Amino acid sequence: MKKFFICKSKFFKNPTFSGLLLILFCFLAIFISNTNFWKTYNYIINYPLIKINTHDKNFSLTNIVNDILMTFFFLEIGIEIKHEMLVGSLKNKSRAILPGIAAIGGMIFPALIYNFITKEDSSISSGWAITVATDIAFAVGVLKILGHSIPHSLLIFLLSLAIFDDIGAILIIAFFYSNHIDQYMILLSTLVILTILSINYLRVTCIYIYIIFGILLWESIFLSGIHSTISGVILGILMPHSSYLSSSKYEKSMAFLKKSLSFLNKYFILPIFAFFNSGINFSNFENLSSSLLPFGIFFGLVLGKPIGVFLFSYLSVKFKLSKLPVGISFKEIAGISFLCGIGFTMSIFISNLAFQNINEKIIYIAKFSILISSIVSSVIGFLFLYFLYKKIKLKN
């Protein structure tokens, strides 16, 4: 019995399990969406729980998951990136800028391919930004299925690249798809950020103060019209790192926060996120054949993303603008570049904005195309890295 519990504990702690759990909930949502329970599922996840009259926003269960719970995931990423920038693989500036350069390539090439394929249909030209985003949660989930064979520096590279991708996507949304950005709330968000910077500069070690200002930051960014989860990344990066504080109490608090966030994100938030965002009904499958949209999205994500990410990474290293992460080769960068083609939730979010004034069939076609493209990208990326590390393992 004791051996059983030890094996069970090891299984749940294995990073592969959290990745598989994410995929399981994703396919569970797809399965339910194509049964008689589709209407019930759709009604529950979209039921408006709260209405914010002043900003004409409805808060459904899906909003709670995407806008509130996912902020905790981004907070963990922000803390992790801050750690790597100070004492880890991103401490070297030439290595830290590589993900940013790669992200730029990963946004330019998919958009160019999308525009080239769909140039004959002006009604879908506004969807060019659908292919620029990377879904961090799913990309990391697929990578973690490979388990302990993945170097930590490769995971950090993917996280950093995806963060730059998300920032780029948020800026695109703000400049091209937002008609109602609240400038006063943007100003308030800036003031909150400056306040957090100030208390960090003053070496304030009470973690609860940062959490309180983090809540204010989330609210102001949410009400501004910008995707609120970015507040998690900002707070994580702005919180002081224990390496330059002599407070054992703060160090213990941060250790507890990291452990709690890791557990919540792996076993609760990310699976719930997958379940609430993966429900796509295939009943209108015939609509796909009458549009250039699926081809633009598919080739933008499956080809444009990896070409852009890899090419810009390769050129930046060759021209000595940046350096590869420690222990990482261009072959591994190639594998990661395919995982960047997992657009999924952010791409779906942009498609809703891009085609909100067009008929619902276009949005359905976009969602289905994003799902197929993301699955293909994840399979290619996973198999590429799996066989690469299997070959390395055999050599060693």
XYZ file of C-alpha atoms in Angstrom:
396
model
C 0.000 0.000 0.000
C 2.858 2.362 0.879
C 4.498 1.695 -2.510
C 1.176 2.450 -4.225
C 0.926 5.893 -2.592
C 4.588 6.647 -3.370
C 4.040 5.758 -7.056
C 0.808 7.767 -7.092
C 2.586 10.804 -5.611
C 5.401 10.571 -8.174
C 2.882 10.309 -11.014
C 1.002 13.452 -9.981
C 4.271 15.382 -9.493
C 5.509 14.363 -12.938
C 5.308 17.374 -15.305
C 3.972 15.028 -17.997
C 0.782 14.530 -15.975
C -0.121 18.239 -15.949
C 0.341 18.441 -19.717
C -1.809 15.355 -20.301
C -4.476 16.725 -17.954
C -4.678 19.895 -20.048
C -5.076 17.912 -23.282
C -7.664 15.607 -21.654
C -9.910 18.513 -20.618
C -9.512 20.063 -24.067
C -10.814 16.934 -25.812
C -13.512 16.478 -23.164
C -14.893 19.916 -24.086
C -14.763 19.070 -27.805
C -16.561 15.765 -27.147
C -19.344 17.385 -25.080
C -19.731 20.134 -27.689
C -20.640 17.529 -30.288
C -23.235 15.652 -28.229
C -26.764 16.449 -27.066
C -25.220 18.351 -24.128
C -23.812 21.059 -26.457
C -26.539 23.617 -25.690
C -26.272 23.004 -21.935
C -22.478 23.341 -22.024
C -22.698 26.531 -24.102
C -25.391 28.009 -21.850
C -23.404 27.334 -18.657
C -20.049 28.720 -19.806
C -21.615 31.855 -21.327
C -24.214 32.588 -18.656
C -23.864 36.283 -17.633
C -23.239 36.245 -13.881
C -22.354 39.929 -13.454
C -23.154 42.997 -15.537
C -20.872 46.016 -15.248
C -23.208 48.766 -16.416
C -20.657 51.565 -16.482
C -18.533 49.738 -19.027
C -21.189 47.606 -20.732
C -19.427 44.354 -19.832
C -20.988 41.015 -18.925
C -19.054 38.624 -16.731
C -19.738 34.959 -17.510
C -18.083 31.834 -16.106
C -15.768 31.891 -19.124
C -14.784 35.485 -18.286
C -14.026 34.444 -14.711
C -11.735 31.705 -16.006
C -10.081 33.745 -18.786
C -9.835 37.130 -17.053
C -9.428 36.239 -13.373
C -8.100 32.693 -12.945
C -5.648 32.948 -15.851
C -4.134 36.035 -14.223
C -2.662 33.675 -11.612
C -1.034 31.664 -14.405
C 0.483 34.821 -15.875
C 1.600 35.913 -12.398
C 3.593 32.682 -12.065
C 5.139 33.300 -15.496
C 6.058 36.879 -14.529
C 7.757 35.708 -11.319
C 9.608 32.958 -13.229
C 10.839 35.347 -15.927
C 11.998 37.872 -13.285
C 13.971 35.078 -11.585
C 15.586 34.011 -14.864
C 16.459 37.618 -15.743
C 18.245 38.157 -12.431
C 19.941 34.838 -11.664
C 18.997 32.421 -14.452
C 19.270 31.771 -18.176
C 18.093 35.280 -19.173
C 20.680 37.103 -17.045
C 22.882 37.554 -20.112
C 21.385 40.422 -22.159
C 22.231 38.826 -25.499
C 20.290 35.719 -24.448
C 17.417 37.729 -22.996
C 16.679 39.559 -26.269
C 16.543 36.380 -28.393
C 12.910 35.523 -27.441
C 11.865 39.084 -28.289
C 13.473 38.962 -31.740
C 12.014 35.487 -32.345
C 8.557 36.760 -31.353
C 8.789 39.612 -33.887
C 9.503 37.100 -36.661
C 6.676 34.941 -35.339
C 4.258 37.836 -35.759
C 5.434 39.208 -39.123
C 5.540 36.005 -41.194
C 2.110 34.574 -40.217
C 0.454 37.934 -40.950
C 2.179 38.143 -44.358
C 1.134 34.594 -45.289
C -2.452 35.216 -44.149
C -2.672 38.427 -46.196
C -1.148 36.761 -49.264
C -3.626 33.843 -49.191
C -6.737 35.910 -48.414
C -5.955 38.995 -50.553
C -8.785 38.179 -52.998
C -11.431 38.322 -50.252
C -11.565 41.786 -48.654
C -14.302 40.694 -46.213
C -11.791 38.656 -44.189
C -8.764 40.965 -44.507
C -9.307 42.204 -40.942
C -8.389 38.745 -39.612
C -4.639 39.090 -40.293
C -3.816 39.296 -36.557
C -5.443 35.917 -35.786
C -2.202 34.162 -36.705
C 0.214 36.325 -34.685
C -0.638 34.991 -31.207
C 0.687 32.022 -29.222
C -1.355 30.320 -26.527
C 1.135 30.076 -23.649
C -0.920 27.637 -21.591
C -1.329 25.049 -24.348
C 2.202 25.453 -25.742
C 3.710 24.893 -22.285
C 1.250 22.044 -21.635
C 2.387 20.206 -24.772
C 6.053 20.819 -23.921
C 5.581 19.441 -20.404
C 4.233 16.151 -21.774
C 7.857 15.446 -22.721
C 8.668 15.461 -18.997
C 12.102 15.885 -17.433
C 13.977 15.456 -20.725
C 13.234 19.110 -21.560
C 15.951 21.545 -20.378
C 14.661 24.291 -18.110
C 16.284 26.930 -20.335
C 14.140 25.739 -23.272
C 10.972 26.113 -21.202
C 12.037 29.628 -20.198
C 12.742 30.473 -23.850
C 9.220 29.375 -24.815
C 7.645 31.281 -21.907
C 9.589 34.452 -22.727
C 8.815 34.205 -26.440
C 5.119 33.628 -25.758
C 5.032 36.605 -23.373
C 6.494 38.872 -26.087
C 3.944 37.359 -28.473
C 1.112 38.146 -26.086
C 2.339 41.703 -25.542
C 2.469 42.134 -29.320
C -1.042 40.703 -29.661
C -2.351 43.010 -26.927
C -0.798 46.052 -28.649
C -2.347 44.953 -31.954
C -5.746 44.617 -30.263
C -5.334 48.047 -28.660
C -4.380 49.797 -31.918
C -6.379 47.879 -34.534
C -9.373 46.236 -32.842
C -10.336 48.396 -29.880
C -12.811 51.195 -30.422
C -13.439 51.778 -26.742
C -10.079 51.947 -24.947
C -10.611 53.955 -21.759
C -7.735 56.441 -21.565
C -8.480 57.321 -17.949
C -8.141 53.680 -16.945
C -4.889 53.429 -18.919
C -3.630 56.418 -16.917
C -4.771 54.793 -13.665
C -3.002 51.535 -14.647
C 0.189 53.512 -15.267
C -0.076 55.172 -11.844
C -0.560 51.787 -10.149
C 2.495 50.389 -11.979
C 4.582 53.394 -10.871
C 3.371 52.865 -7.294
C 4.433 49.196 -7.362
C 7.821 50.252 -8.753
C 8.159 52.785 -5.927
C 7.403 50.322 -3.127
C 9.810 47.868 -4.767
C 12.492 50.590 -4.856
C 11.857 51.282 -1.157
C 12.490 47.554 -0.457
C 9.021 46.958 1.018
C 8.934 43.261 1.955
C 5.257 42.781 2.859
C 3.953 40.546 0.068
C 0.322 41.455 0.819
C 0.937 45.082 -0.217
C 2.014 43.882 -3.671
C -1.065 41.651 -3.899
C -3.383 44.572 -3.003
C -1.829 46.789 -5.676
C -1.938 43.814 -8.053
C -5.723 43.638 -7.608
C -5.986 47.377 -8.342
C -3.805 46.900 -11.416
C -5.991 44.026 -12.657
C -9.167 46.085 -12.225
C -7.811 49.184 -13.969
C -6.437 47.181 -16.916
C -9.678 45.207 -17.220
C -11.795 48.367 -17.263
C -9.430 49.988 -19.778
C -10.467 47.484 -22.450
C -7.082 45.719 -22.628
C -6.822 42.003 -21.833
C -6.540 41.949 -18.030
C -4.265 38.893 -17.691
C -1.277 41.058 -18.668
C -1.533 42.485 -15.131
C -0.300 39.132 -13.802
C 2.898 39.306 -15.849
C 3.480 42.954 -14.898
C 3.000 42.271 -11.179
C 5.236 39.181 -11.288
C 8.072 41.126 -12.929
C 7.678 44.166 -10.637
C 7.652 42.213 -7.362
C 11.063 42.261 -5.643
C 13.279 39.209 -6.004
C 14.563 37.528 -2.850
C 18.149 37.624 -4.211
C 18.508 41.335 -3.365
C 16.459 41.395 -0.159
C 17.728 40.316 3.247
C 14.272 39.375 4.507
C 13.818 35.696 5.341
C 10.105 36.341 5.947
C 9.649 37.682 2.395
C 11.686 34.786 0.994
C 9.426 32.266 2.765
C 6.300 34.119 1.602
C 7.524 34.105 -2.015
C 8.426 30.414 -1.813
C 4.917 29.641 -0.536
C 3.342 31.836 -3.241
C 5.348 30.115 -6.003
C 4.466 26.644 -4.711
C 0.771 27.528 -4.392
C 0.631 29.099 -7.860
C 2.384 26.112 -9.420
C -0.076 23.632 -7.866
C -3.183 25.709 -8.680
C -2.141 26.370 -12.259
C -1.136 22.800 -13.089
C -4.030 20.898 -11.564
C -6.923 23.353 -11.513
C -6.681 26.603 -13.490
C -5.159 25.318 -16.750
C -7.443 22.241 -17.057
C -10.513 24.429 -16.340
C -9.221 26.966 -18.858
C -8.915 24.198 -21.477
C -12.423 22.920 -20.749
C -14.064 26.350 -21.011
C -12.279 27.391 -24.203
C -12.129 24.229 -26.313
C -15.818 23.657 -26.987
C -16.294 23.792 -30.755
C -19.298 22.240 -32.484
C -18.605 20.556 -35.831
C -22.193 20.593 -37.104
C -21.483 23.303 -39.713
C -18.433 21.583 -41.151
C -19.554 22.193 -44.765
C -19.010 25.971 -44.372
C -15.249 25.448 -44.447
C -15.055 24.704 -48.166
C -16.398 28.067 -49.327
C -13.789 30.425 -47.862
C -10.091 31.270 -48.095
C -10.101 31.937 -44.350
C -9.193 28.368 -43.229
C -6.189 28.335 -45.573
C -4.981 31.735 -44.378
C -5.216 30.721 -40.723
C -3.808 27.214 -41.233
C -0.744 28.191 -43.238
C -0.224 31.314 -41.132
C -0.021 29.312 -37.894
C 1.444 26.000 -39.112
C 4.010 27.464 -41.546
C 4.293 31.199 -40.859
C 4.901 30.872 -37.126
C 7.750 28.324 -37.250
C 9.403 29.989 -40.251
C 9.284 33.431 -38.621
C 10.417 32.296 -35.161
C 13.245 30.078 -36.434
C 14.481 32.448 -39.165
C 14.637 35.494 -36.887
C 16.292 33.418 -34.132
C 18.874 32.046 -36.558
C 19.683 35.415 -38.130
C 19.919 37.231 -34.782
C 22.431 34.660 -33.492
C 24.427 34.570 -36.740
C 24.650 38.374 -36.819
C 25.638 38.294 -33.116
C 22.639 40.289 -31.969
C 21.816 37.557 -29.466
C 22.937 34.171 -28.118
C 21.236 30.814 -27.833
C 20.133 29.733 -24.323
C 22.693 27.606 -22.471
C 22.616 23.982 -23.652
C 20.149 24.685 -26.462
C 20.748 24.118 -30.190
C 18.952 25.406 -33.277
C 17.256 21.997 -33.596
C 15.460 22.616 -30.298
C 14.568 26.149 -31.395
C 13.004 24.584 -34.512
C 10.860 22.301 -32.331
C 9.755 25.210 -30.155
C 8.936 27.291 -33.239
C 6.275 24.738 -34.240
C 4.716 24.901 -30.761
C 4.401 28.662 -31.248
C 1.823 27.843 -33.919
C -0.617 26.902 -31.150
C -2.687 30.084 -31.337
C -5.898 28.746 -29.840
C -7.541 30.981 -27.200
C -5.774 34.258 -28.017
C -6.361 33.633 -31.733
C -10.045 32.869 -31.052
C -10.263 36.053 -28.977
C -8.840 38.107 -31.868
C -11.144 36.390 -34.392
C -14.174 37.472 -32.341
C -12.938 41.071 -32.505
C -11.909 40.941 -36.171
C -15.209 39.540 -37.451
C -17.681 40.930 -34.914
C -19.449 42.948 -37.622
C -19.625 40.012 -40.055
C -21.931 36.968 -39.912
C -21.413 34.248 -37.292
C -20.419 31.644 -39.904
C -17.132 33.475 -40.487
C -16.358 33.384 -36.757
C -17.214 29.666 -36.658
C -14.915 28.950 -39.631
C -12.145 30.952 -37.935
C -12.525 29.043 -34.647
C -12.545 25.656 -36.344
C -9.487 26.592 -38.444
C -7.642 27.800 -35.333
C -8.424 24.522 -33.545
C -7.180 22.354 -36.444
C -4.076 24.528 -36.939
C -3.250 24.430 -33.223
C -3.625 20.635 -33.084
C -1.391 20.166 -36.150
C 1.232 22.584 -34.744
C 1.231 20.840 -31.358
C 1.598 17.369 -32.921
C 4.464 18.459 -35.208
C 6.247 20.305 -32.387
C 5.786 17.444 -29.921
C 6.969 14.725 -32.336
C 9.923 16.849 -33.487
C 11.180 17.370 -29.920
C 10.300 13.819 -28.826
C 12.420 12.175 -31.534
C 15.161 14.786 -31.121
C 15.561 14.057 -27.401
C 15.174 10.330 -27.978
C 18.104 10.519 -30.412
C 20.154 12.569 -27.922
C 19.349 10.063 -25.157
C 20.486 7.116 -27.316
C 23.760 8.906 -28.121
C 24.454 9.483 -24.432
